Amino acid sequence: MKVEIIEKMKNIVGVDWVVTELSRMQSYLSDETEHLLKPKANEDCIVVKPSSAQEISGIMKYANQEKIPVVPRGGGTGLCGAAIPTHSSIVMSLERLNQYVELDDKNLMVTVDSGFTLAQLNEELNKQKNLFFPIHPGDEGAQIGGMVAENAGGVSAVKHGIMRNHVKGLEVVLPTGEIVNFGGKLIKDNMGYDMLHMMIGSEGTLGIITKVILKLYAKENHRGTLLISFDTGEDAAAVVPKILQRGITPLAMEYMERYVVEKAAEHLGLTWPAKKGSVDLMFILEETTEDELYAKSEIIVEMCEKHHAVDSMIAETAKEQRNILEIRSNAYTAFKEEIADALDMAVAPASVPDLVRDINTIAKKYNTISPVVGHIGDGNTHNFIMLVNGEKPSYLDEMRQEMYEAAIKYGGTVTAEHGTGKTRKKHMNLQFSDREIEIMKGIKKAFDPNGILNPGTIID
Amino acid sequence: MKVEIIEKMKNIVGVDWVVTELSRMQSYLSDETEHLLKPKANEDCIVVKPSSAQEISGIMKYANQEKIPVVPRGGGTGLCGAAIPTHSSIVMSLERLNQYVELDDKNLMVTVDSGFTLAQLNEELNKQKNLFFPIHPGDEGAQIGGMVAENAGGVSAVKHGIMRNHVKGLEVVLPTGEIVNFGGKLIKDNMGYDMLHMMIGSEGTLGIITKVILKLYAKENHRGTLLISFDTGEDAAAVVPKILQRGITPLAMEYMERYVVEKAAEHLGLTWPAKKGSVDLMFILEETTEDELYAKSEIIVEMCEKHHAVDSMIAETAKEQRNILEIRSNAYTAFKEEIADALDMAVAPASVPDLVRDINTIAKKYNTISPVVGHIGDGNTHNFIMLVNGEKPSYLDEMRQEMYEAAIKYGGTVTAEHGTGKTRKKHMNLQFSDREIEIMKGIKKAFDPNGILNPGTIID
């Protein structure tokens, strides 16, 4: 990296906040993407840690003028390589934008700096008793700005949707350096094109998010977990719409192949409580009153029994609930050392059994297995392509392609919540025509005429 | 309009579906925008009525090649002149794209052609007992495609949000003629930039919507209406967040100045039931069970009484409920003949009393009144600028500008739900910087390189 760039950065953010030694930079050149797929970082980078939108504006004006790539970086919890610099870049860590700006309980909204983490947000919100923020991807180290940039999802989407549904306002530094505000403390806003929604999920390619206004909701304090077993995936899937049509919206509805959760339980030294059947549905309910919780739990159990459930249990104690959830959460971890790729497809919820059947057929063809866990309420499956004797399988690309084509066949998407980033960009033509990709390039150019912001992510 | 254009259109859609006589075209050259503000239609137009996306694709390819403006048109219920052609144009009415394509009760989604009206959708959904679609702007003649293009709102946004929250997939003909699909039956989709959300609210400037996939919800059959009176707007506004924080989310929360609803009642030959106080809050609740409805109604009344309510009534019978709602719905109609402009600003819900105070102060300065009704739960006020002796007031532009500046001062927006269109476009610089408007122009150009689709709307 050129000396004048380093000097300029030190001028803007202060000498203490510029990292140039590779050894101290390593953790900023990676994210949580699977090892085999992770893009190789360009090591000719510097890490800068601005403390304000004004400093970021200064950096962007300079970078735009000199055409230097800038890669913004949140908590580094991403799964598509979006935060990994593949060009010689200024890596901009947002960790110092870390203020809890304002809790506005009159409007049920909270304003935080983009570098505030989900863990910090939840800690602050727990200090008052009324309000909570519903989105929870796996890792609480995620920064709120990163969660906006990736349009984070998670298990609670059945009831609460995704990040997009709860972001009301953003402060953004444009690639050309201007500081702007999109949206606000507004429930309705139809002026001009919707720049707020354009930013959500744009993965740090259209602007650098510096402040976020989020909608909050009244806490629902009564939580229950149901575990219901079926002989087949079709039986399990069939009951899901019946429950929703009945007006019951669980926080989460998870679909789990038995051998996957049994292995996850073993990994944790626990025992999976269900024995009968081969597929489990886990329902998490969160309700305002205990009466509502019990009434809805009973209805779900009854409906499942009518729909060929072979076993059902209500996790009564907090410990039982925690164990089940922990096992489910460790489905990935238990297999991690054996995984070449973890896919993130989605289809219409009712098509999940079809997709799972296709996944199993494809795996069999390659003489392997592909364990599946799924957020069935939102049609989002995570299935794994396994290593072969600890090595990358020769058929990895081919097999993945076949699985993506299966999702597309059912009107699905290659990535439901993990994002396009640098790893799934090459599959965009499965889902979009050339003209659509050309339009996306035009959108990118409108925001970032010199193509300096996070190059290689989504759009080249 | 040139003969060869007319001939080409007849070739594509058939002679019966091209209107060239001005007398038969008049209703296609207008919408519901206030008379004084309505853009003057260019009468050198033809109206074409295609029956399919394929025909629309043919029209767009030709129009794009020949650089002929095309103005897509839904139900004509818009309030910002977006559907009025101000250039010599092909006016494309979508009335023949009128199929109820599919009710998918397994995924709780419905697919309709864009020209299907809200009235038709509700009629179809009423034939089955489980599912409903929650968005309801005033006029059921609105077409679903138009509701997407305008990102329709309405009174039920407190509970159900706006159109954007419920649109899952779109079939769109691009300005360059390609037929594409954005989104699908997907709850989560993070591939590429979000083209689906870019289309929502783009007012027929980025593409022509031909099919819409909407999310449906389990019906909540128990509806109740509360009317609670306060001495001041501040008292009324203060209770709103308390109710939401308690975990009660009414379908609607309406704020009404007494003299406005009294006049609306008189206009209908009815009597407004509340006498004490000067401001009313109307709550509409929609719940799954009668018990829930009663329990929540009681809590609301109690909370209002604690917050200085001076009177409260629960509308017990369907007739009482209907009367109150009808009076509220006629606030605009009652004043219609005296209105120069009906504004559509929004601020944070808690700032509504501040905005109302400013509106009254500004009106007083011009020696007039400005009646206000508001969707207080979502911070959206509708206030009127009155005619003076039936004539346009000389101060109209000045007074409107001051009111918009008041909304902006509180972090608000010029238009919450009625849209930018051709009438509010000139106020975009109140809310956006030059650079932001330049980016919007770039987005428009990416979709529509020749600027043929609905020129003069949002972006020049």
PDB file of C-alpha atoms in Angstrom, chain B residues 108-347:
ATOM      1  CA  LEU B 108     -50.655 -18.633   2.309  1.00  0.00           C
ATOM      2  CA  MET B 109     -50.122 -16.669  -0.883  1.00  0.00           C
ATOM      3  CA  VAL B 110     -52.276 -15.533  -3.777  1.00  0.00           C
ATOM      4  CA  THR B 111     -51.225 -14.729  -7.347  1.00  0.00           C
ATOM      5  CA  VAL B 112     -53.250 -12.229  -9.389  1.00  0.00           C
ATOM      6  CA  ASP B 113     -52.844 -10.309 -12.600  1.00  0.00           C
ATOM      7  CA  SER B 114     -51.898  -6.709 -11.969  1.00  0.00           C
ATOM      8  CA  GLY B 115     -55.217  -5.413 -13.341  1.00  0.00           C
ATOM      9  CA  PHE B 116     -57.241  -7.399 -10.801  1.00  0.00           C
ATOM     10  CA  THR B 117     -58.918  -4.928  -8.465  1.00  0.00           C
ATOM     11  CA  LEU B 118     -58.842  -4.919  -4.697  1.00  0.00           C
ATOM     12  CA  ALA B 119     -62.630  -5.359  -4.736  1.00  0.00           C
ATOM     13  CA  GLN B 120     -62.254  -8.493  -6.870  1.00  0.00           C
ATOM     14  CA  LEU B 121     -59.502  -9.860  -4.655  1.00  0.00           C
ATOM     15  CA  ASN B 122     -61.541  -9.364  -1.504  1.00  0.00           C
ATOM     16  CA  GLU B 123     -64.573 -10.955  -3.169  1.00  0.00           C
ATOM     17  CA  GLU B 124     -62.552 -14.039  -4.131  1.00  0.00           C
ATOM     18  CA  LEU B 125     -60.960 -14.322  -0.713  1.00  0.00           C
ATOM     19  CA  ASN B 126     -64.322 -14.026   0.994  1.00  0.00           C
ATOM     20  CA  LYS B 127     -65.404 -17.211  -0.795  1.00  0.00           C
ATOM     21  CA  GLN B 128     -63.070 -19.216   1.412  1.00  0.00           C
ATOM     22  CA  LYS B 129     -63.110 -18.815   5.133  1.00  0.00           C
ATOM     23  CA  ASN B 130     -59.497 -18.883   6.280  1.00  0.00           C
ATOM     24  CA  LEU B 131     -57.388 -16.219   4.649  1.00  0.00           C
ATOM     25  CA  PHE B 132     -57.440 -12.479   4.029  1.00  0.00           C
ATOM     26  CA  PHE B 133     -55.274  -9.718   2.579  1.00  0.00           C
ATOM     27  CA  PRO B 134     -54.791  -6.844   5.015  1.00  0.00           C
ATOM     28  CA  ILE B 135     -54.053  -3.696   2.962  1.00  0.00           C
ATOM     29  CA  HIS B 136     -56.985  -1.400   2.309  1.00  0.00           C
ATOM     30  CA  PRO B 137     -56.535   2.091   0.892  1.00  0.00           C
ATOM     31  CA  GLY B 138     -59.771   4.036   0.539  1.00  0.00           C
ATOM     32  CA  ASP B 139     -60.862   2.951  -2.934  1.00  0.00           C
ATOM     33  CA  GLU B 140     -61.486  -0.719  -3.767  1.00  0.00           C
ATOM     34  CA  GLY B 141     -61.375   0.142  -7.460  1.00  0.00           C
ATOM     35  CA  ALA B 142     -57.594   0.262  -7.068  1.00  0.00           C
ATOM     36  CA  GLN B 143     -55.832  -2.417  -9.108  1.00  0.00           C
ATOM     37  CA  ILE B 144     -53.357  -4.635  -7.294  1.00  0.00           C
ATOM     38  CA  GLY B 145     -50.547  -3.673  -9.679  1.00  0.00           C
ATOM     39  CA  GLY B 146     -51.255  -0.009  -9.029  1.00  0.00           C
ATOM     40  CA  MET B 147     -51.233  -0.642  -5.287  1.00  0.00           C
ATOM     41  CA  VAL B 148     -47.745  -2.144  -5.671  1.00  0.00           C
ATOM     42  CA  ALA B 149     -46.580   0.693  -7.932  1.00  0.00           C
ATOM     43  CA  GLU B 150     -47.770   3.260  -5.374  1.00  0.00           C
ATOM     44  CA  ASN B 151     -46.847   1.227  -2.269  1.00  0.00           C
ATOM     45  CA  ALA B 152     -50.370   1.749  -0.945  1.00  0.00           C
ATOM     46  CA  GLY B 153     -51.009   2.342   2.747  1.00  0.00           C
ATOM     47  CA  GLY B 154     -54.328   3.030   4.424  1.00  0.00           C
ATOM     48  CA  VAL B 155     -55.719   2.916   7.932  1.00  0.00           C
ATOM     49  CA  SER B 156     -54.627  -0.612   8.863  1.00  0.00           C
ATOM     50  CA  ALA B 157     -50.887   0.104   8.705  1.00  0.00           C
ATOM     51  CA  VAL B 158     -50.545   0.109  12.507  1.00  0.00           C
ATOM     52  CA  LYS B 159     -51.033  -3.635  12.599  1.00  0.00           C
ATOM     53  CA  HIS B 160     -50.284  -4.751   9.057  1.00  0.00           C
ATOM     54  CA  GLY B 161     -47.867  -2.173   7.685  1.00  0.00           C
ATOM     55  CA  ILE B 162     -48.014  -1.131   4.074  1.00  0.00           C
ATOM     56  CA  MET B 163     -48.194  -2.868   0.696  1.00  0.00           C
ATOM     57  CA  ARG B 164     -44.411  -3.396   0.699  1.00  0.00           C
ATOM     58  CA  ASN B 165     -44.644  -5.808   3.615  1.00  0.00           C
ATOM     59  CA  HIS B 166     -46.917  -8.203   1.741  1.00  0.00           C
ATOM     60  CA  VAL B 167     -45.626  -8.269  -1.844  1.00  0.00           C
ATOM     61  CA  LYS B 168     -43.533 -11.407  -2.344  1.00  0.00           C
ATOM     62  CA  GLY B 169     -43.189 -11.702  -6.116  1.00  0.00           C
ATOM     63  CA  LEU B 170     -43.740  -9.676  -9.268  1.00  0.00           C
ATOM     64  CA  GLU B 171     -43.795 -10.383 -12.965  1.00  0.00           C
ATOM     65  CA  VAL B 172     -42.603  -7.232 -14.675  1.00  0.00           C
ATOM     66  CA  VAL B 173     -42.128  -6.121 -18.276  1.00  0.00           C
ATOM     67  CA  LEU B 174     -39.025  -3.952 -18.361  1.00  0.00           C
ATOM     68  CA  PRO B 175     -39.007  -0.678 -20.319  1.00  0.00           C
ATOM     69  CA  THR B 176     -36.762  -2.452 -22.826  1.00  0.00           C
ATOM     70  CA  GLY B 177     -39.361  -5.210 -23.282  1.00  0.00           C
ATOM     71  CA  GLU B 178     -37.939  -8.193 -21.390  1.00  0.00           C
ATOM     72  CA  ILE B 179     -40.351 -10.102 -19.163  1.00  0.00           C
ATOM     73  CA  VAL B 180     -38.752 -10.826 -15.776  1.00  0.00           C
ATOM     74  CA  ASN B 181     -39.709 -12.135 -12.354  1.00  0.00           C
ATOM     75  CA  PHE B 182     -38.576 -10.484  -9.139  1.00  0.00           C
ATOM     76  CA  GLY B 183     -38.907 -12.435  -5.885  1.00  0.00           C
ATOM     77  CA  GLY B 184     -41.356 -15.347  -5.759  1.00  0.00           C
ATOM     78  CA  LYS B 185     -43.125 -17.415  -3.129  1.00  0.00           C
ATOM     79  CA  LEU B 186     -40.193 -16.667  -0.895  1.00  0.00           C
ATOM     80  CA  ILE B 187     -40.062 -15.401   2.664  1.00  0.00           C
ATOM     81  CA  LYS B 188     -36.295 -14.903   2.465  1.00  0.00           C
ATOM     82  CA  ASP B 189     -34.237 -14.053  -0.626  1.00  0.00           C
ATOM     83  CA  ASN B 190     -30.836 -12.347  -0.524  1.00  0.00           C
ATOM     84  CA  MET B 191     -29.561 -12.926  -4.067  1.00  0.00           C
ATOM     85  CA  GLY B 192     -28.295  -9.805  -5.827  1.00  0.00           C
ATOM     86  CA  TYR B 193     -29.747  -6.354  -5.289  1.00  0.00           C
ATOM     87  CA  ASP B 194     -33.374  -6.372  -4.221  1.00  0.00           C
ATOM     88  CA  MET B 195     -35.192  -5.584  -7.456  1.00  0.00           C
ATOM     89  CA  LEU B 196     -38.545  -6.507  -5.923  1.00  0.00           C
ATOM     90  CA  HIS B 197     -38.370  -3.711  -3.376  1.00  0.00           C
ATOM     91  CA  MET B 198     -36.981  -1.308  -5.980  1.00  0.00           C
ATOM     92  CA  MET B 199     -40.156  -1.832  -8.026  1.00  0.00           C
ATOM     93  CA  ILE B 200     -42.514  -1.264  -5.082  1.00  0.00           C
ATOM     94  CA  GLY B 201     -43.416   2.422  -5.003  1.00  0.00           C
ATOM     95  CA  SER B 202     -41.662   3.191  -8.301  1.00  0.00           C
ATOM     96  CA  GLU B 203     -44.955   4.509  -9.743  1.00  0.00           C
ATOM     97  CA  GLY B 204     -44.770   2.917 -13.158  1.00  0.00           C
ATOM     98  CA  THR B 205     -41.403   4.425 -14.017  1.00  0.00           C
ATOM     99  CA  LEU B 206     -39.115   1.363 -13.850  1.00  0.00           C
ATOM    100  CA  GLY B 207     -41.257  -1.418 -15.293  1.00  0.00           C
ATOM    101  CA  ILE B 208     -44.822  -2.522 -15.962  1.00  0.00           C
ATOM    102  CA  ILE B 209     -46.123  -4.886 -13.318  1.00  0.00           C
ATOM    103  CA  THR B 210     -48.125  -7.724 -14.867  1.00  0.00           C
ATOM    104  CA  LYS B 211     -48.490 -10.275 -12.040  1.00  0.00           C
ATOM    105  CA  VAL B 212     -48.338 -10.009  -8.274  1.00  0.00           C
ATOM    106  CA  ILE B 213     -47.787 -12.628  -5.556  1.00  0.00           C
ATOM    107  CA  LEU B 214     -49.191 -11.457  -2.218  1.00  0.00           C
ATOM    108  CA  LYS B 215     -48.880 -12.906   1.266  1.00  0.00           C
ATOM    109  CA  LEU B 216     -52.151 -13.788   2.980  1.00  0.00           C
ATOM    110  CA  TYR B 217     -52.957 -14.154   6.662  1.00  0.00           C
ATOM    111  CA  ALA B 218     -55.373 -16.068   8.842  1.00  0.00           C
ATOM    112  CA  LYS B 219     -58.609 -14.149   9.232  1.00  0.00           C
ATOM    113  CA  GLU B 220     -59.261 -12.452  12.523  1.00  0.00           C
ATOM    114  CA  ASN B 221     -62.986 -12.440  12.806  1.00  0.00           C
ATOM    115  CA  HIS B 222     -63.687 -10.392  15.888  1.00  0.00           C
ATOM    116  CA  ARG B 223     -63.700  -6.705  15.259  1.00  0.00           C
ATOM    117  CA  GLY B 224     -64.344  -3.887  17.703  1.00  0.00           C
ATOM    118  CA  THR B 225     -64.241  -0.112  17.555  1.00  0.00           C
ATOM    119  CA  LEU B 226     -63.455   2.240  20.428  1.00  0.00           C
ATOM    120  CA  LEU B 227     -63.924   5.977  20.421  1.00  0.00           C
ATOM    121  CA  ILE B 228     -62.074   7.866  23.124  1.00  0.00           C
ATOM    122  CA  SER B 229     -62.133  11.619  23.642  1.00  0.00           C
ATOM    123  CA  PHE B 230     -59.485  13.987  24.970  1.00  0.00           C
ATOM    124  CA  ASP B 231     -59.223  17.706  25.627  1.00  0.00           C
ATOM    125  CA  THR B 232     -55.964  18.123  23.733  1.00  0.00           C
ATOM    126  CA  GLY B 233     -54.006  16.489  20.928  1.00  0.00           C
ATOM    127  CA  GLU B 234     -51.066  16.047  23.304  1.00  0.00           C
ATOM    128  CA  ASP B 235     -53.160  14.001  25.727  1.00  0.00           C
ATOM    129  CA  ALA B 236     -54.426  11.837  22.894  1.00  0.00           C
ATOM    130  CA  ALA B 237     -50.975  11.294  21.420  1.00  0.00           C
ATOM    131  CA  ALA B 238     -49.384  10.430  24.766  1.00  0.00           C
ATOM    132  CA  VAL B 239     -51.435   7.279  25.208  1.00  0.00           C
ATOM    133  CA  VAL B 240     -50.589   5.788  21.794  1.00  0.00           C
ATOM    134  CA  PRO B 241     -47.080   4.473  22.607  1.00  0.00           C
ATOM    135  CA  LYS B 242     -48.265   3.189  25.989  1.00  0.00           C
ATOM    136  CA  ILE B 243     -50.730   0.905  24.263  1.00  0.00           C
ATOM    137  CA  LEU B 244     -48.170  -0.385  21.769  1.00  0.00           C
ATOM    138  CA  GLN B 245     -45.631  -0.951  24.555  1.00  0.00           C
ATOM    139  CA  ARG B 246     -48.218  -3.039  26.349  1.00  0.00           C
ATOM    140  CA  GLY B 247     -48.205  -5.463  23.407  1.00  0.00           C
ATOM    141  CA  ILE B 248     -51.561  -4.358  22.031  1.00  0.00           C
ATOM    142  CA  THR B 249     -51.468  -3.610  18.324  1.00  0.00           C
ATOM    143  CA  PRO B 250     -54.803  -2.313  17.071  1.00  0.00           C
ATOM    144  CA  LEU B 251     -55.609  -2.643  13.389  1.00  0.00           C
ATOM    145  CA  ALA B 252     -55.963   1.149  13.238  1.00  0.00           C
ATOM    146  CA  MET B 253     -55.459   4.164  15.489  1.00  0.00           C
ATOM    147  CA  GLU B 254     -57.021   7.300  14.073  1.00  0.00           C
ATOM    148  CA  TYR B 255     -56.664  10.853  15.346  1.00  0.00           C
ATOM    149  CA  MET B 256     -59.554  13.205  14.605  1.00  0.00           C
ATOM    150  CA  GLU B 257     -60.136  16.850  15.373  1.00  0.00           C
ATOM    151  CA  ARG B 258     -63.714  17.118  16.582  1.00  0.00           C
ATOM    152  CA  TYR B 259     -64.921  19.827  14.218  1.00  0.00           C
ATOM    153  CA  VAL B 260     -63.722  17.782  11.263  1.00  0.00           C
ATOM    154  CA  VAL B 261     -65.679  14.635  12.131  1.00  0.00           C
ATOM    155  CA  GLU B 262     -68.717  16.682  13.200  1.00  0.00           C
ATOM    156  CA  LYS B 263     -68.790  18.224   9.759  1.00  0.00           C
ATOM    157  CA  ALA B 264     -68.308  14.801   8.141  1.00  0.00           C
ATOM    158  CA  ALA B 265     -71.195  13.412  10.227  1.00  0.00           C
ATOM    159  CA  GLU B 266     -73.442  16.307   9.246  1.00  0.00           C
ATOM    160  CA  HIS B 267     -72.539  15.744   5.603  1.00  0.00           C
ATOM    161  CA  LEU B 268     -73.825  12.169   5.933  1.00  0.00           C
ATOM    162  CA  GLY B 269     -76.919  13.125   7.928  1.00  0.00           C
ATOM    163  CA  LEU B 270     -75.497  11.342  10.982  1.00  0.00           C
ATOM    164  CA  THR B 271     -74.463  12.486  14.451  1.00  0.00           C
ATOM    165  CA  TRP B 272     -70.957  12.101  15.816  1.00  0.00           C
ATOM    166  CA  PRO B 273     -71.406  10.171  19.048  1.00  0.00           C
ATOM    167  CA  ALA B 274     -68.718  11.912  21.160  1.00  0.00           C
ATOM    168  CA  LYS B 275     -69.496  15.259  22.810  1.00  0.00           C
ATOM    169  CA  LYS B 276     -66.899  15.915  25.503  1.00  0.00           C
ATOM    170  CA  GLY B 277     -63.383  17.048  24.660  1.00  0.00           C
ATOM    171  CA  SER B 278     -62.083  18.341  21.335  1.00  0.00           C
ATOM    172  CA  VAL B 279     -60.042  15.480  19.898  1.00  0.00           C
ATOM    173  CA  ASP B 280     -60.983  11.815  19.429  1.00  0.00           C
ATOM    174  CA  LEU B 281     -58.956   8.667  19.032  1.00  0.00           C
ATOM    175  CA  MET B 282     -60.617   5.827  17.175  1.00  0.00           C
ATOM    176  CA  PHE B 283     -59.199   2.345  17.764  1.00  0.00           C
ATOM    177  CA  ILE B 284     -60.188  -0.558  15.558  1.00  0.00           C
ATOM    178  CA  LEU B 285     -59.256  -3.951  16.967  1.00  0.00           C
ATOM    179  CA  GLU B 286     -59.301  -7.191  15.037  1.00  0.00           C
ATOM    180  CA  GLU B 287     -58.650 -10.324  17.061  1.00  0.00           C
ATOM    181  CA  THR B 288     -58.875 -14.091  16.702  1.00  0.00           C
ATOM    182  CA  THR B 289     -61.229 -14.623  19.627  1.00  0.00           C
ATOM    183  CA  GLU B 290     -63.982 -12.592  21.258  1.00  0.00           C
ATOM    184  CA  ASP B 291     -62.223 -12.938  24.618  1.00  0.00           C
ATOM    185  CA  GLU B 292     -59.070 -11.339  23.270  1.00  0.00           C
ATOM    186  CA  LEU B 293     -61.106  -8.535  21.735  1.00  0.00           C
ATOM    187  CA  TYR B 294     -62.839  -7.731  25.023  1.00  0.00           C
ATOM    188  CA  ALA B 295     -59.700  -8.050  27.116  1.00  0.00           C
ATOM    189  CA  LYS B 296     -57.725  -5.706  24.871  1.00  0.00           C
ATOM    190  CA  SER B 297     -60.592  -3.209  24.546  1.00  0.00           C
ATOM    191  CA  GLU B 298     -60.821  -2.985  28.315  1.00  0.00           C
ATOM    192  CA  ILE B 299     -57.110  -2.421  28.707  1.00  0.00           C
ATOM    193  CA  ILE B 300     -57.175   0.366  26.112  1.00  0.00           C
ATOM    194  CA  VAL B 301     -60.079   2.124  27.817  1.00  0.00           C
ATOM    195  CA  GLU B 302     -58.365   1.852  31.212  1.00  0.00           C
ATOM    196  CA  MET B 303     -55.095   3.183  29.850  1.00  0.00           C
ATOM    197  CA  CYS B 304     -56.827   6.107  28.135  1.00  0.00           C
ATOM    198  CA  GLU B 305     -58.688   6.961  31.327  1.00  0.00           C
ATOM    199  CA  LYS B 306     -55.387   7.038  33.167  1.00  0.00           C
ATOM    200  CA  HIS B 307     -54.089   9.366  30.452  1.00  0.00           C
ATOM    201  CA  HIS B 308     -56.731  12.064  30.846  1.00  0.00           C
ATOM    202  CA  ALA B 309     -59.377  10.770  28.473  1.00  0.00           C
ATOM    203  CA  VAL B 310     -62.586  12.700  29.119  1.00  0.00           C
ATOM    204  CA  ASP B 311     -64.954  10.173  27.584  1.00  0.00           C
ATOM    205  CA  SER B 312     -64.893   6.711  26.045  1.00  0.00           C
ATOM    206  CA  MET B 313     -67.320   4.460  24.226  1.00  0.00           C
ATOM    207  CA  ILE B 314     -67.178   0.966  22.814  1.00  0.00           C
ATOM    208  CA  ALA B 315     -69.210   0.643  19.626  1.00  0.00           C
ATOM    209  CA  GLU B 316     -71.140  -2.527  20.412  1.00  0.00           C
ATOM    210  CA  THR B 317     -73.216  -3.135  17.337  1.00  0.00           C
ATOM    211  CA  ALA B 318     -72.005  -3.561  13.777  1.00  0.00           C
ATOM    212  CA  LYS B 319     -74.124  -0.548  12.846  1.00  0.00           C
ATOM    213  CA  GLU B 320     -72.487   1.716  15.421  1.00  0.00           C
ATOM    214  CA  GLN B 321     -69.065   0.581  14.224  1.00  0.00           C
ATOM    215  CA  ARG B 322     -70.023   1.182  10.612  1.00  0.00           C
ATOM    216  CA  ASN B 323     -71.318   4.688  11.325  1.00  0.00           C
ATOM    217  CA  ILE B 324     -68.181   5.804  13.115  1.00  0.00           C
ATOM    218  CA  LEU B 325     -65.954   4.413  10.377  1.00  0.00           C
ATOM    219  CA  GLU B 326     -68.112   5.914   7.644  1.00  0.00           C
ATOM    220  CA  ILE B 327     -67.965   9.335   9.242  1.00  0.00           C
ATOM    221  CA  ARG B 328     -64.193   9.068   9.567  1.00  0.00           C
ATOM    222  CA  SER B 329     -63.896   7.917   5.945  1.00  0.00           C
ATOM    223  CA  ASN B 330     -65.928  10.914   4.815  1.00  0.00           C
ATOM    224  CA  ALA B 331     -63.722  13.530   6.425  1.00  0.00           C
ATOM    225  CA  TYR B 332     -62.259  14.196   2.998  1.00  0.00           C
ATOM    226  CA  THR B 333     -65.559  13.989   1.106  1.00  0.00           C
ATOM    227  CA  ALA B 334     -67.285  16.419   3.471  1.00  0.00           C
ATOM    228  CA  PHE B 335     -64.682  19.062   2.765  1.00  0.00           C
ATOM    229  CA  LYS B 336     -63.963  18.056  -0.822  1.00  0.00           C
ATOM    230  CA  GLU B 337     -65.686  20.986  -2.537  1.00  0.00           C
ATOM    231  CA  GLU B 338     -63.775  23.409  -0.341  1.00  0.00           C
ATOM    232  CA  ILE B 339     -60.329  21.831  -0.614  1.00  0.00           C
ATOM    233  CA  ALA B 340     -57.476  23.256  -2.653  1.00  0.00           C
ATOM    234  CA  ASP B 341     -55.016  20.546  -1.584  1.00  0.00           C
ATOM    235  CA  ALA B 342     -55.030  17.514   0.702  1.00  0.00           C
ATOM    236  CA  LEU B 343     -51.598  16.912   2.172  1.00  0.00           C
ATOM    237  CA  ASP B 344     -50.149  13.547   3.124  1.00  0.00           C
ATOM    238  CA  MET B 345     -47.226  14.219   5.421  1.00  0.00           C
ATOM    239  CA  ALA B 346     -45.806  11.808   7.981  1.00  0.00           C
ATOM    240  CA  VAL B 347     -43.607  12.239  11.028  1.00  0.00           C
TER     241      VAL B 347
END
